[in-house]
Structure formats: structure tokens, C-alpha cells
Amino acid sequence: MGFGDLAVYSRDVGENVHFEGNNTKTLNISFTNSPSSIDSLNTILALLVYHSTFYDINIRDILEVKLLDFNVLVHVHVLRRPRPKLYNLSLTDDITQKVTVVTKTFERYECIERLVDSVNKYYPGMTIVIADDSETPQQILGSNVKQFIMPYKEGWFAGRNLALSQVKTKYFVWVDDDFIFTENTKLENFIEKFEDSRVSLDLIGGFFEDVNGTKYILSVFFKNIEINAGDEDGDCMLRNRGFQRNVEEYPECMIVDLVTNFFMAKTQISKEVGFDPEFERVGHTEHFIDGFGKLRVASCKDVFIIHKSDKNNIKYKKFRRGGESSHISRYYGHEQYILFKNNLKCYRLG
């Protein structure tokens, strides 16, 4: 089935040119005498018009042009372009109006309150969105906190989706609930790169430091995803340490496919990629697989945050590390889902 026709509507091509099949999928262009030059051929071809006869917002068509002794297939892409989503940032340079802090918490109120205090210390006035699926929810105090209560144990990625859905700013910062902002958590460094017209990035990851200020710039915090073509049973995916290339304008940055759980991203495209709620207890790489080929990702060595895990929280550990409902059994139960969803027959997480 064709979705449109080809035609030449101009009458200024001369008596030497003849058309058969105007307003059909196959247009035959012939000449009484051979054309005088390549330019005359190009003039005729420039008059070709495609007329869509089948409405669709995104569709492709193939039509045929017969010219002299050549048959040319013309590939046409008909696209209704979506409208841009614009953010009004012209009235202020206040970073709190550009960025929202986003996190998910489960049974770790001491951690999340510590995180909130640290955000308010370094970025007072910045909105903090928290998705909470704890069994007995407690109010999380702090300036500009928006706490959204979920059903008990609803899940990790479901919470990330909920929190992200409430972001109104152009950018958001994802942090785990056991992270702590420091004087080296310079969100302005992320913004500088996003708003530099010389580079095009959608998501930028940072690195970690300890309470003594020691910085950890390790290859485990940035990785590449490689897809090897397979057969009818699917492809193979490899997750490897390393980077694709350096960012010329920012030597401290590398182009990668995957970063840590500390990153800033553009809100709109991240909402389009989303977080698959199938992953209830553990998930990270899966978001970047869903964003593969959609997200331009970088890892930059000029923004740091503290990761101070809660090692004594027995209730949290029960779901995180042990028992029949632990992330271990649930994670490996998702192997077939990951393979099927991504048309893979094998994958390796290095």
C-alpha cells in the first residue's frame, strides 16, 4: 500500500520532457532528445513533489522514478513534528528555579533527613521531591520538601517514576537517600555544560567523596554498553568499564553510556525514557538500556557527593540483601524479562 504520489506540476520544463504516471507511485520521465547536461536533469528532479494521501504522524514511503536507463527509489519520511517544551528561565539565574532534587526512600528516615539537611545547607530554596514506600510513613521535615507516600514496598523504579513525574524544572538531580551534599556538590558545574551550545548532553554523572574529602574517581562509576549483532534469537549486550571519548570542551568529562546513581539530567527526555516499574528491589543499568540511543550521557570529574550507607538498618537490609523476597532472587527472576524486552539472547554486566 502506498501512502502518497509523485508528480511534477511545473509547465516550465520544456517540450523535450515527457512524464508518465504523474500523481502515482511510479513516475517515468522521458526525453524526445537526450538532455543537454546534468544541470538540466537536476532542474527537473528539483521539481518533483510528493503528495501524502494517507494521514499518519510518522510514516515512511518508497516511490520509484524512472529516468533514462535508471530506476531510482525515492525514500520519503512524513513526520508531524512535535512541539517543543520550553522553560521560562529568562527572568532569573537562580539555580533553585532550574533544578529539582529527586530521590526515593524506603525505611531510612535518618538517611533521608540527613540528605534534606545537606541540600538545604548548600541550596536553600531548592525543591526536594521524595517518593516514600515505607511501611509506616513518617513526615520528612525540611524546607521545600514534597513527600509522596506510596503503597508499602511498591518498588524502586516505581518510586523513581513517581518522583520524576512531579518535577517542574528543566533539570533534576537524582540522588539516593543515603547521599550527603558537600561544598564539592557543585550543581552549577552540571548546568554550565547543559547550557553550553558547543556540546549536547542529556545526562551527566558525578563522583563520590568520603567524609574526609577524599575523592574517588574510579572506572567502576562509568561504563559503556556494547550491542553485538546476533541472529533471530536476539543480540548480545555487554556492559564494560571505560568511556567512548573525551569531551573536547571539558577535559574533565567523558562520553559514556552509564553513570552512577548521582546525576543531573534534562527532565523532559528523562520522562520520555522513564523507569520500568518491573524492577522493584534493584535496578540501575536497566534505565540506561532503555535510554540507549536516546540519551547523550557524560561522566564529569568536577562534581562530588558523599555516599554514607546505613549499615545497621535491619529492616532495610531484609529487603535489600536477604530472604526470599530479596533483590537477589527478584533480580535473577528478571533475567528472562530483560532478555525478552530488549531482544537479547545474552548479556554480561562487567
mmCIF file of C-alpha atoms in Angstrom:
data_model
loop_
_atom_site.group_PDB
_atom_site.id
_atom_site.type_symbol
_atom_site.label_atom_id
_atom_site.label_comp_id
_atom_site.label_asym_id
_atom_site.label_seq_id
_atom_site.Cartn_x
_atom_site.Cartn_y
_atom_site.Cartn_z
ATOM 1 C CA MET A 1 0.000 0.000 0.000
ATOM 2 C CA GLY A 2 1.364 3.399 -0.943
ATOM 3 C CA PHE A 3 0.962 6.443 1.248
ATOM 4 C CA GLY A 4 1.469 9.135 -1.378
ATOM 5 C CA ASP A 5 2.145 10.085 -5.009
ATOM 6 C CA LEU A 6 4.903 11.707 -7.035
ATOM 7 C CA ALA A 7 4.286 14.444 -9.550
ATOM 8 C CA VAL A 8 5.879 17.316 -11.448
ATOM 9 C CA TYR A 9 3.489 20.251 -11.552
ATOM 10 C CA SER A 10 5.667 22.797 -13.337
ATOM 11 C CA ARG A 11 4.963 23.587 -17.004
ATOM 12 C CA ASP A 12 8.392 25.171 -17.489
ATOM 13 C CA VAL A 13 10.351 22.006 -18.209
ATOM 14 C CA GLY A 14 10.223 22.319 -21.988
ATOM 15 C CA GLU A 15 8.709 20.254 -24.800
ATOM 16 C CA ASN A 16 11.627 17.825 -24.745
ATOM 17 C CA VAL A 17 10.491 16.300 -21.424
ATOM 18 C CA HIS A 18 7.591 13.897 -21.027
ATOM 19 C CA PHE A 19 6.020 12.456 -17.879
ATOM 20 C CA GLU A 20 4.064 9.245 -17.449
ATOM 21 C CA GLY A 21 2.491 8.385 -14.123
ATOM 22 C CA ASN A 22 2.055 11.846 -12.645
ATOM 23 C CA ASN A 23 0.259 11.516 -9.297
ATOM 24 C CA THR A 24 1.145 7.820 -8.927
ATOM 25 C CA LYS A 25 3.814 5.886 -7.029
ATOM 26 C CA THR A 26 5.856 5.333 -10.210
ATOM 27 C CA LEU A 27 6.866 8.335 -12.316
ATOM 28 C CA ASN A 28 8.500 7.776 -15.704
ATOM 29 C CA ILE A 29 10.495 10.751 -17.076
ATOM 30 C CA SER A 30 11.492 10.502 -20.741
ATOM 31 C CA PHE A 31 13.007 12.832 -23.331
ATOM 32 C CA THR A 32 12.391 13.362 -27.045
ATOM 33 C CA ASN A 33 16.098 14.129 -27.343
ATOM 34 C CA SER A 34 18.844 13.401 -24.819
ATOM 35 C CA PRO A 35 19.149 16.084 -22.134
ATOM 36 C CA SER A 36 21.854 18.630 -22.818
ATOM 37 C CA SER A 37 23.536 18.456 -19.417
ATOM 38 C CA ILE A 38 23.464 17.125 -15.874
ATOM 39 C CA ASP A 39 22.181 20.541 -14.768
ATOM 40 C CA SER A 40 19.056 20.138 -16.879
ATOM 41 C CA LEU A 41 18.398 16.751 -15.246
ATOM 42 C CA ASN A 42 18.865 18.251 -11.787
ATOM 43 C CA THR A 43 16.466 21.070 -12.684
ATOM 44 C CA ILE A 44 13.775 18.528 -13.496
ATOM 45 C CA LEU A 45 14.414 16.392 -10.436
ATOM 46 C CA ALA A 46 14.203 19.505 -8.235
ATOM 47 C CA LEU A 47 10.587 19.921 -9.400
ATOM 48 C CA LEU A 48 9.469 16.552 -8.030
ATOM 49 C CA VAL A 49 6.701 16.891 -5.438
ATOM 50 C CA TYR A 50 5.496 14.218 -3.025
ATOM 51 C CA HIS A 51 1.846 14.440 -2.039
ATOM 52 C CA SER A 52 0.765 12.427 1.001
ATOM 53 C CA THR A 53 -2.564 10.633 0.548
ATOM 54 C CA PHE A 54 -2.621 8.704 3.845
ATOM 55 C CA TYR A 55 -2.584 10.571 7.165
ATOM 56 C CA ASP A 56 -0.138 9.420 9.799
ATOM 57 C CA ILE A 57 2.048 11.367 12.222
ATOM 58 C CA ASN A 58 5.211 9.369 11.436
ATOM 59 C CA ILE A 59 5.377 7.171 8.384
ATOM 60 C CA ARG A 60 7.810 6.224 5.610
ATOM 61 C CA ASP A 61 7.135 5.592 1.931
ATOM 62 C CA ILE A 62 9.138 4.405 -1.086
ATOM 63 C CA LEU A 63 8.399 5.609 -4.598
ATOM 64 C CA GLU A 64 10.057 4.935 -7.953
ATOM 65 C CA VAL A 65 11.365 7.389 -10.539
ATOM 66 C CA LYS A 66 12.354 6.052 -13.975
ATOM 67 C CA LEU A 67 14.817 8.379 -15.655
ATOM 68 C CA LEU A 68 16.679 7.436 -18.870
ATOM 69 C CA ASP A 69 18.085 3.976 -18.176
ATOM 70 C CA PHE A 70 17.905 4.324 -14.391
ATOM 71 C CA ASN A 71 15.300 3.331 -11.840
ATOM 72 C CA VAL A 72 15.620 5.418 -8.683
ATOM 73 C CA LEU A 73 13.868 4.587 -5.420
ATOM 74 C CA VAL A 74 12.889 7.730 -3.521
ATOM 75 C CA HIS A 75 12.574 7.271 0.244
ATOM 76 C CA VAL A 76 10.146 9.700 1.865
ATOM 77 C CA HIS A 77 9.721 10.357 5.588
ATOM 78 C CA VAL A 78 6.445 12.060 6.501
ATOM 79 C CA LEU A 79 6.598 13.446 10.033
ATOM 80 C CA ARG A 80 4.335 15.665 12.086
ATOM 81 C CA ARG A 81 6.873 17.394 14.285
ATOM 82 C CA PRO A 82 6.013 17.552 17.993
ATOM 83 C CA ARG A 83 6.020 20.955 19.642
ATOM 84 C CA PRO A 84 8.980 21.833 21.877
ATOM 85 C CA LYS A 85 8.548 22.112 25.628
ATOM 86 C CA LEU A 86 10.036 25.430 26.705
ATOM 87 C CA TYR A 87 11.026 26.523 30.206
ATOM 88 C CA ASN A 88 10.918 30.207 31.088
ATOM 89 C CA LEU A 89 14.358 30.840 32.591
ATOM 90 C CA SER A 90 14.837 34.370 31.292
ATOM 91 C CA LEU A 91 13.777 36.118 34.475
ATOM 92 C CA THR A 92 16.287 34.549 36.840
ATOM 93 C CA ASP A 93 19.676 32.884 37.117
ATOM 94 C CA ASP A 94 18.626 31.286 40.409
ATOM 95 C CA ILE A 95 19.646 27.620 40.171
ATOM 96 C CA THR A 96 16.829 26.630 42.548
ATOM 97 C CA GLN A 97 14.404 27.627 39.790
ATOM 98 C CA LYS A 98 16.202 25.406 37.279
ATOM 99 C CA VAL A 99 16.866 22.237 39.280
ATOM 100 C CA THR A 100 14.860 19.865 41.499
ATOM 101 C CA VAL A 101 16.443 17.253 43.774
ATOM 102 C CA VAL A 102 14.746 13.871 43.359
ATOM 103 C CA THR A 103 15.050 10.712 45.458
ATOM 104 C CA LYS A 104 13.283 7.545 46.601
ATOM 105 C CA THR A 105 13.329 6.325 50.213
ATOM 106 C CA PHE A 106 12.374 3.120 51.993
ATOM 107 C CA GLU A 107 12.650 2.681 55.773
ATOM 108 C CA ARG A 108 15.649 5.027 56.074
ATOM 109 C CA TYR A 109 14.340 8.218 57.657
ATOM 110 C CA GLU A 110 17.608 9.038 59.378
ATOM 111 C CA CYS A 111 19.345 8.970 55.992
ATOM 112 C CA ILE A 112 16.733 10.981 54.108
ATOM 113 C CA GLU A 113 16.569 13.675 56.795
ATOM 114 C CA ARG A 114 20.349 13.987 56.679
ATOM 115 C CA LEU A 115 20.178 14.361 52.884
ATOM 116 C CA VAL A 116 17.471 17.027 53.151
ATOM 117 C CA ASP A 117 19.529 18.991 55.688
ATOM 118 C CA SER A 118 22.556 18.916 53.403
ATOM 119 C CA VAL A 119 20.568 20.118 50.375
ATOM 120 C CA ASN A 120 19.089 22.977 52.396
ATOM 121 C CA LYS A 121 22.552 23.919 53.630
ATOM 122 C CA TYR A 122 24.084 24.342 50.177
ATOM 123 C CA TYR A 123 20.989 25.095 48.065
ATOM 124 C CA PRO A 124 18.351 26.678 50.305
ATOM 125 C CA GLY A 125 15.069 27.019 48.486
ATOM 126 C CA MET A 126 15.662 24.122 46.075
ATOM 127 C CA THR A 127 12.666 21.781 45.827
ATOM 128 C CA ILE A 128 13.236 18.210 47.056
ATOM 129 C CA VAL A 129 10.826 15.542 45.755
ATOM 130 C CA ILE A 130 10.732 12.298 47.752
ATOM 131 C CA ALA A 131 8.858 9.094 46.894
ATOM 132 C CA ASP A 132 8.346 7.015 50.055
ATOM 133 C CA ASP A 133 7.033 3.421 50.195
ATOM 134 C CA SER A 134 7.931 2.708 53.824
ATOM 135 C CA GLU A 135 5.535 0.572 55.898
ATOM 136 C CA THR A 136 4.697 3.303 58.421
ATOM 137 C CA PRO A 137 5.308 6.641 56.723
ATOM 138 C CA GLN A 138 6.784 9.462 58.764
ATOM 139 C CA GLN A 139 6.682 13.115 57.820
ATOM 140 C CA ILE A 140 10.009 14.247 56.421
ATOM 141 C CA LEU A 141 10.729 17.738 57.690
ATOM 142 C CA GLY A 142 12.678 20.354 55.803
ATOM 143 C CA SER A 143 12.262 23.370 53.594
ATOM 144 C CA ASN A 144 10.664 22.802 50.193
ATOM 145 C CA VAL A 145 10.180 19.068 50.724
ATOM 146 C CA LYS A 146 7.449 17.360 48.696
ATOM 147 C CA GLN A 147 6.882 13.873 50.105
ATOM 148 C CA PHE A 148 4.713 11.433 48.163
ATOM 149 C CA ILE A 149 3.503 8.351 50.024
ATOM 150 C CA MET A 150 3.274 5.117 48.040
ATOM 151 C CA PRO A 151 1.826 1.682 48.870
ATOM 152 C CA TYR A 152 4.149 -0.362 51.067
ATOM 153 C CA LYS A 153 7.052 -1.938 49.118
ATOM 154 C CA GLU A 154 5.726 -0.562 45.831
ATOM 155 C CA GLY A 155 9.236 -0.585 44.453
ATOM 156 C CA TRP A 156 12.419 1.163 43.464
ATOM 157 C CA PHE A 157 11.720 2.143 39.854
ATOM 158 C CA ALA A 158 8.041 2.839 40.546
ATOM 159 C CA GLY A 159 9.188 5.369 43.125
ATOM 160 C CA ARG A 160 11.646 6.936 40.726
ATOM 161 C CA ASN A 161 8.861 7.332 38.179
ATOM 162 C CA LEU A 162 6.557 8.934 40.728
ATOM 163 C CA ALA A 163 9.206 11.384 41.906
ATOM 164 C CA LEU A 164 10.255 12.302 38.375
ATOM 165 C CA SER A 165 6.631 12.889 37.352
ATOM 166 C CA GLN A 166 6.429 15.726 39.896
ATOM 167 C CA VAL A 167 9.441 17.656 38.584
ATOM 168 C CA LYS A 168 8.511 21.031 37.067
ATOM 169 C CA THR A 169 12.026 22.384 36.450
ATOM 170 C CA LYS A 170 14.118 21.968 33.319
ATOM 171 C CA TYR A 171 16.674 19.796 35.126
ATOM 172 C CA PHE A 172 16.651 17.398 38.064
ATOM 173 C CA VAL A 173 19.357 15.817 40.204
ATOM 174 C CA TRP A 174 18.939 12.169 41.121
ATOM 175 C CA VAL A 175 20.428 11.117 44.464
ATOM 176 C CA ASP A 176 19.965 8.074 46.694
ATOM 177 C CA ASP A 177 18.545 8.726 50.139
ATOM 178 C CA ASP A 178 21.877 7.928 51.826
ATOM 179 C CA PHE A 179 23.828 10.624 49.952
ATOM 180 C CA ILE A 180 25.032 13.897 51.503
ATOM 181 C CA PHE A 181 25.654 17.200 49.717
ATOM 182 C CA THR A 182 29.001 18.892 50.428
ATOM 183 C CA GLU A 183 30.786 22.039 49.316
ATOM 184 C CA ASN A 184 32.015 19.959 46.364
ATOM 185 C CA THR A 185 28.477 19.143 45.211
ATOM 186 C CA LYS A 186 28.605 21.985 42.724
ATOM 187 C CA LEU A 187 25.453 21.638 40.672
ATOM 188 C CA GLU A 188 26.426 24.766 38.748
ATOM 189 C CA ASN A 189 29.127 22.698 37.016
ATOM 190 C CA PHE A 190 26.437 20.415 35.584
ATOM 191 C CA ILE A 191 24.344 23.388 34.459
ATOM 192 C CA GLU A 192 27.323 25.001 32.717
ATOM 193 C CA LYS A 193 27.699 22.009 30.436
ATOM 194 C CA PHE A 194 24.000 21.599 29.724
ATOM 195 C CA GLU A 195 23.714 25.235 28.662
ATOM 196 C CA ASP A 196 26.886 25.301 26.553
ATOM 197 C CA SER A 197 25.814 25.338 22.897
ATOM 198 C CA ARG A 198 29.079 23.668 21.882
ATOM 199 C CA VAL A 199 28.121 20.377 23.499
ATOM 200 C CA SER A 200 24.889 18.407 23.506
ATOM 201 C CA LEU A 201 24.239 16.330 26.617
ATOM 202 C CA ASP A 202 21.110 14.921 28.265
ATOM 203 C CA LEU A 203 22.506 13.357 31.445
ATOM 204 C CA ILE A 204 25.729 13.985 33.388
ATOM 205 C CA GLY A 205 27.028 11.830 36.222
ATOM 206 C CA GLY A 206 29.281 12.860 39.090
ATOM 207 C CA PHE A 207 31.593 11.050 41.503
ATOM 208 C CA PHE A 208 31.894 10.306 45.216
ATOM 209 C CA GLU A 209 33.986 11.531 48.111
ATOM 210 C CA ASP A 210 34.212 10.464 51.760
ATOM 211 C CA VAL A 211 33.600 12.483 54.915
ATOM 212 C CA ASN A 212 37.283 13.482 54.958
ATOM 213 C CA GLY A 213 37.070 14.974 51.449
ATOM 214 C CA THR A 214 38.968 12.159 49.732
ATOM 215 C CA LYS A 215 37.672 11.879 46.174
ATOM 216 C CA TYR A 216 37.088 8.574 44.408
ATOM 217 C CA ILE A 217 37.346 8.819 40.628
ATOM 218 C CA LEU A 218 37.077 5.165 39.705
ATOM 219 C CA SER A 219 36.272 3.425 36.442
ATOM 220 C CA VAL A 220 33.520 1.463 38.179
ATOM 221 C CA PHE A 221 31.467 4.680 38.204
ATOM 222 C CA PHE A 222 31.180 4.986 34.419
ATOM 223 C CA LYS A 223 30.625 2.296 31.811
ATOM 224 C CA ASN A 224 29.826 1.598 28.172
ATOM 225 C CA ILE A 225 27.115 -0.564 26.693
ATOM 226 C CA GLU A 226 28.034 -2.602 23.633
ATOM 227 C CA ILE A 227 25.491 -4.378 21.447
ATOM 228 C CA ASN A 228 26.785 -7.216 19.285
ATOM 229 C CA ALA A 229 24.536 -8.233 16.412
ATOM 230 C CA GLY A 230 23.144 -11.709 16.852
ATOM 231 C CA ASP A 231 20.606 -13.793 14.975
ATOM 232 C CA GLU A 232 16.883 -14.473 15.011
ATOM 233 C CA ASP A 233 17.124 -15.234 18.738
ATOM 234 C CA GLY A 234 18.391 -11.726 19.517
ATOM 235 C CA ASP A 235 21.570 -9.730 20.064
ATOM 236 C CA CYS A 236 24.130 -9.785 22.876
ATOM 237 C CA MET A 237 24.691 -6.858 25.226
ATOM 238 C CA LEU A 238 27.916 -6.227 27.111
ATOM 239 C CA ARG A 239 28.365 -3.667 29.885
ATOM 240 C CA ASN A 240 32.041 -2.772 30.190
ATOM 241 C CA ARG A 241 34.130 -0.293 32.129
ATOM 242 C CA GLY A 242 35.501 2.533 30.028
ATOM 243 C CA PHE A 243 34.358 5.514 28.010
ATOM 244 C CA GLN A 244 33.670 6.368 24.380
ATOM 245 C CA ARG A 245 35.693 9.582 24.101
ATOM 246 C CA ASN A 246 36.683 12.717 25.968
ATOM 247 C CA VAL A 247 34.601 15.884 25.737
ATOM 248 C CA GLU A 248 36.916 18.301 23.926
ATOM 249 C CA GLU A 249 35.432 21.429 25.510
ATOM 250 C CA TYR A 250 35.568 19.927 29.036
ATOM 251 C CA PRO A 251 38.645 17.731 29.603
ATOM 252 C CA GLU A 252 37.230 16.589 32.950
ATOM 253 C CA CYS A 253 34.312 14.900 31.146
ATOM 254 C CA MET A 254 33.939 11.664 29.198
ATOM 255 C CA ILE A 255 31.174 10.429 26.920
ATOM 256 C CA VAL A 256 29.800 7.160 28.314
ATOM 257 C CA ASP A 257 26.623 5.060 28.271
ATOM 258 C CA LEU A 258 26.076 4.596 32.006
ATOM 259 C CA VAL A 259 26.900 6.541 35.176
ATOM 260 C CA THR A 260 26.296 6.246 38.918
ATOM 261 C CA ASN A 261 23.111 6.977 40.865
ATOM 262 C CA PHE A 262 24.290 10.576 41.252
ATOM 263 C CA PHE A 263 23.491 12.537 38.121
ATOM 264 C CA MET A 264 21.746 15.591 36.714
ATOM 265 C CA ALA A 265 19.538 15.183 33.658
ATOM 266 C CA LYS A 266 17.160 17.056 31.415
ATOM 267 C CA THR A 267 13.681 16.477 32.749
ATOM 268 C CA GLN A 268 11.743 16.130 29.512
ATOM 269 C CA ILE A 269 13.809 13.432 27.808
ATOM 270 C CA SER A 270 14.220 11.539 31.087
ATOM 271 C CA LYS A 271 10.436 11.416 31.459
ATOM 272 C CA GLU A 272 10.237 10.004 27.946
ATOM 273 C CA VAL A 273 12.693 7.211 28.816
ATOM 274 C CA GLY A 274 11.200 6.581 32.263
ATOM 275 C CA PHE A 275 11.907 3.857 34.823
ATOM 276 C CA ASP A 276 10.392 0.409 34.274
ATOM 277 C CA PRO A 277 8.380 -0.460 37.442
ATOM 278 C CA GLU A 278 9.108 -4.136 36.847
ATOM 279 C CA PHE A 279 12.312 -3.560 38.824
ATOM 280 C CA GLU A 280 11.112 -3.375 42.412
ATOM 281 C CA ARG A 281 14.168 -4.073 44.567
ATOM 282 C CA VAL A 282 17.177 -3.336 42.407
ATOM 283 C CA GLY A 283 17.737 -1.639 39.088
ATOM 284 C CA HIS A 284 20.117 0.822 37.517
ATOM 285 C CA THR A 285 21.600 -0.394 34.237
ATOM 286 C CA GLU A 286 18.063 -1.075 33.024
ATOM 287 C CA HIS A 287 17.284 2.665 32.847
ATOM 288 C CA PHE A 288 20.333 3.266 30.677
ATOM 289 C CA ILE A 289 19.443 0.328 28.429
ATOM 290 C CA ASP A 290 16.028 1.923 27.919
ATOM 291 C CA GLY A 291 17.823 5.197 27.151
ATOM 292 C CA PHE A 292 20.373 3.588 24.819
ATOM 293 C CA GLY A 293 20.477 5.604 21.603
ATOM 294 C CA LYS A 294 18.231 8.283 23.155
ATOM 295 C CA LEU A 295 20.282 9.779 25.994
ATOM 296 C CA ARG A 296 23.603 11.548 25.437
ATOM 297 C CA VAL A 297 25.450 10.668 28.628
ATOM 298 C CA ALA A 298 28.659 12.038 30.159
ATOM 299 C CA SER A 299 30.626 11.476 33.345
ATOM 300 C CA CYS A 300 32.421 14.523 34.770
ATOM 301 C CA LYS A 301 35.089 14.690 37.468
ATOM 302 C CA ASP A 302 34.172 18.090 38.916
ATOM 303 C CA VAL A 303 31.043 17.341 40.989
ATOM 304 C CA PHE A 304 31.132 15.137 44.100
ATOM 305 C CA ILE A 305 28.779 13.828 46.772
ATOM 306 C CA ILE A 306 29.155 11.673 49.899
ATOM 307 C CA HIS A 307 27.669 8.175 49.983
ATOM 308 C CA LYS A 308 27.177 7.179 53.616
ATOM 309 C CA SER A 309 25.215 3.949 53.746
ATOM 310 C CA ASP A 310 23.090 2.885 56.710
ATOM 311 C CA LYS A 311 24.736 -0.396 57.704
ATOM 312 C CA ASN A 312 22.649 -1.042 60.819
ATOM 313 C CA ASN A 313 19.136 -0.777 59.377
ATOM 314 C CA ILE A 314 17.906 -4.367 59.790
ATOM 315 C CA LYS A 315 14.501 -3.803 58.205
ATOM 316 C CA TYR A 316 16.003 -2.189 55.130
ATOM 317 C CA LYS A 317 18.584 -4.972 54.797
ATOM 318 C CA LYS A 318 15.848 -7.602 54.943
ATOM 319 C CA PHE A 319 14.529 -6.429 51.601
ATOM 320 C CA ARG A 320 17.818 -5.286 50.145
ATOM 321 C CA ARG A 321 20.078 -8.218 50.940
ATOM 322 C CA GLY A 322 18.333 -11.317 52.237
ATOM 323 C CA GLY A 323 15.292 -13.533 52.405
ATOM 324 C CA GLU A 324 13.025 -14.983 49.766
ATOM 325 C CA SER A 325 11.869 -11.537 48.680
ATOM 326 C CA SER A 326 15.370 -10.107 48.495
ATOM 327 C CA HIS A 327 16.723 -8.294 45.464
ATOM 328 C CA ILE A 328 18.911 -11.316 44.737
ATOM 329 C CA SER A 329 16.087 -13.728 43.985
ATOM 330 C CA ARG A 330 13.932 -11.000 42.433
ATOM 331 C CA TYR A 331 16.788 -9.730 40.268
ATOM 332 C CA TYR A 332 17.670 -13.066 38.765
ATOM 333 C CA GLY A 333 13.975 -13.728 38.307
ATOM 334 C CA HIS A 334 14.009 -10.763 35.922
ATOM 335 C CA GLU A 335 16.692 -12.170 33.620
ATOM 336 C CA GLN A 336 14.245 -13.542 31.089
ATOM 337 C CA TYR A 337 12.259 -10.304 31.218
ATOM 338 C CA ILE A 338 15.385 -8.240 30.449
ATOM 339 C CA LEU A 339 16.332 -10.541 27.579
ATOM 340 C CA PHE A 340 12.879 -10.571 26.021
ATOM 341 C CA LYS A 341 12.171 -6.855 26.471
ATOM 342 C CA ASN A 342 15.426 -5.825 24.770
ATOM 343 C CA ASN A 343 15.512 -8.548 22.080
ATOM 344 C CA LEU A 344 18.623 -10.099 23.604
ATOM 345 C CA LYS A 345 19.771 -13.683 23.839
ATOM 346 C CA CYS A 346 22.648 -12.904 26.195
ATOM 347 C CA TYR A 347 24.060 -10.100 28.286
ATOM 348 C CA ARG A 348 27.028 -9.572 30.545
ATOM 349 C CA LEU A 349 27.356 -6.922 33.232
ATOM 350 C CA GLY A 350 31.039 -6.148 33.603
#
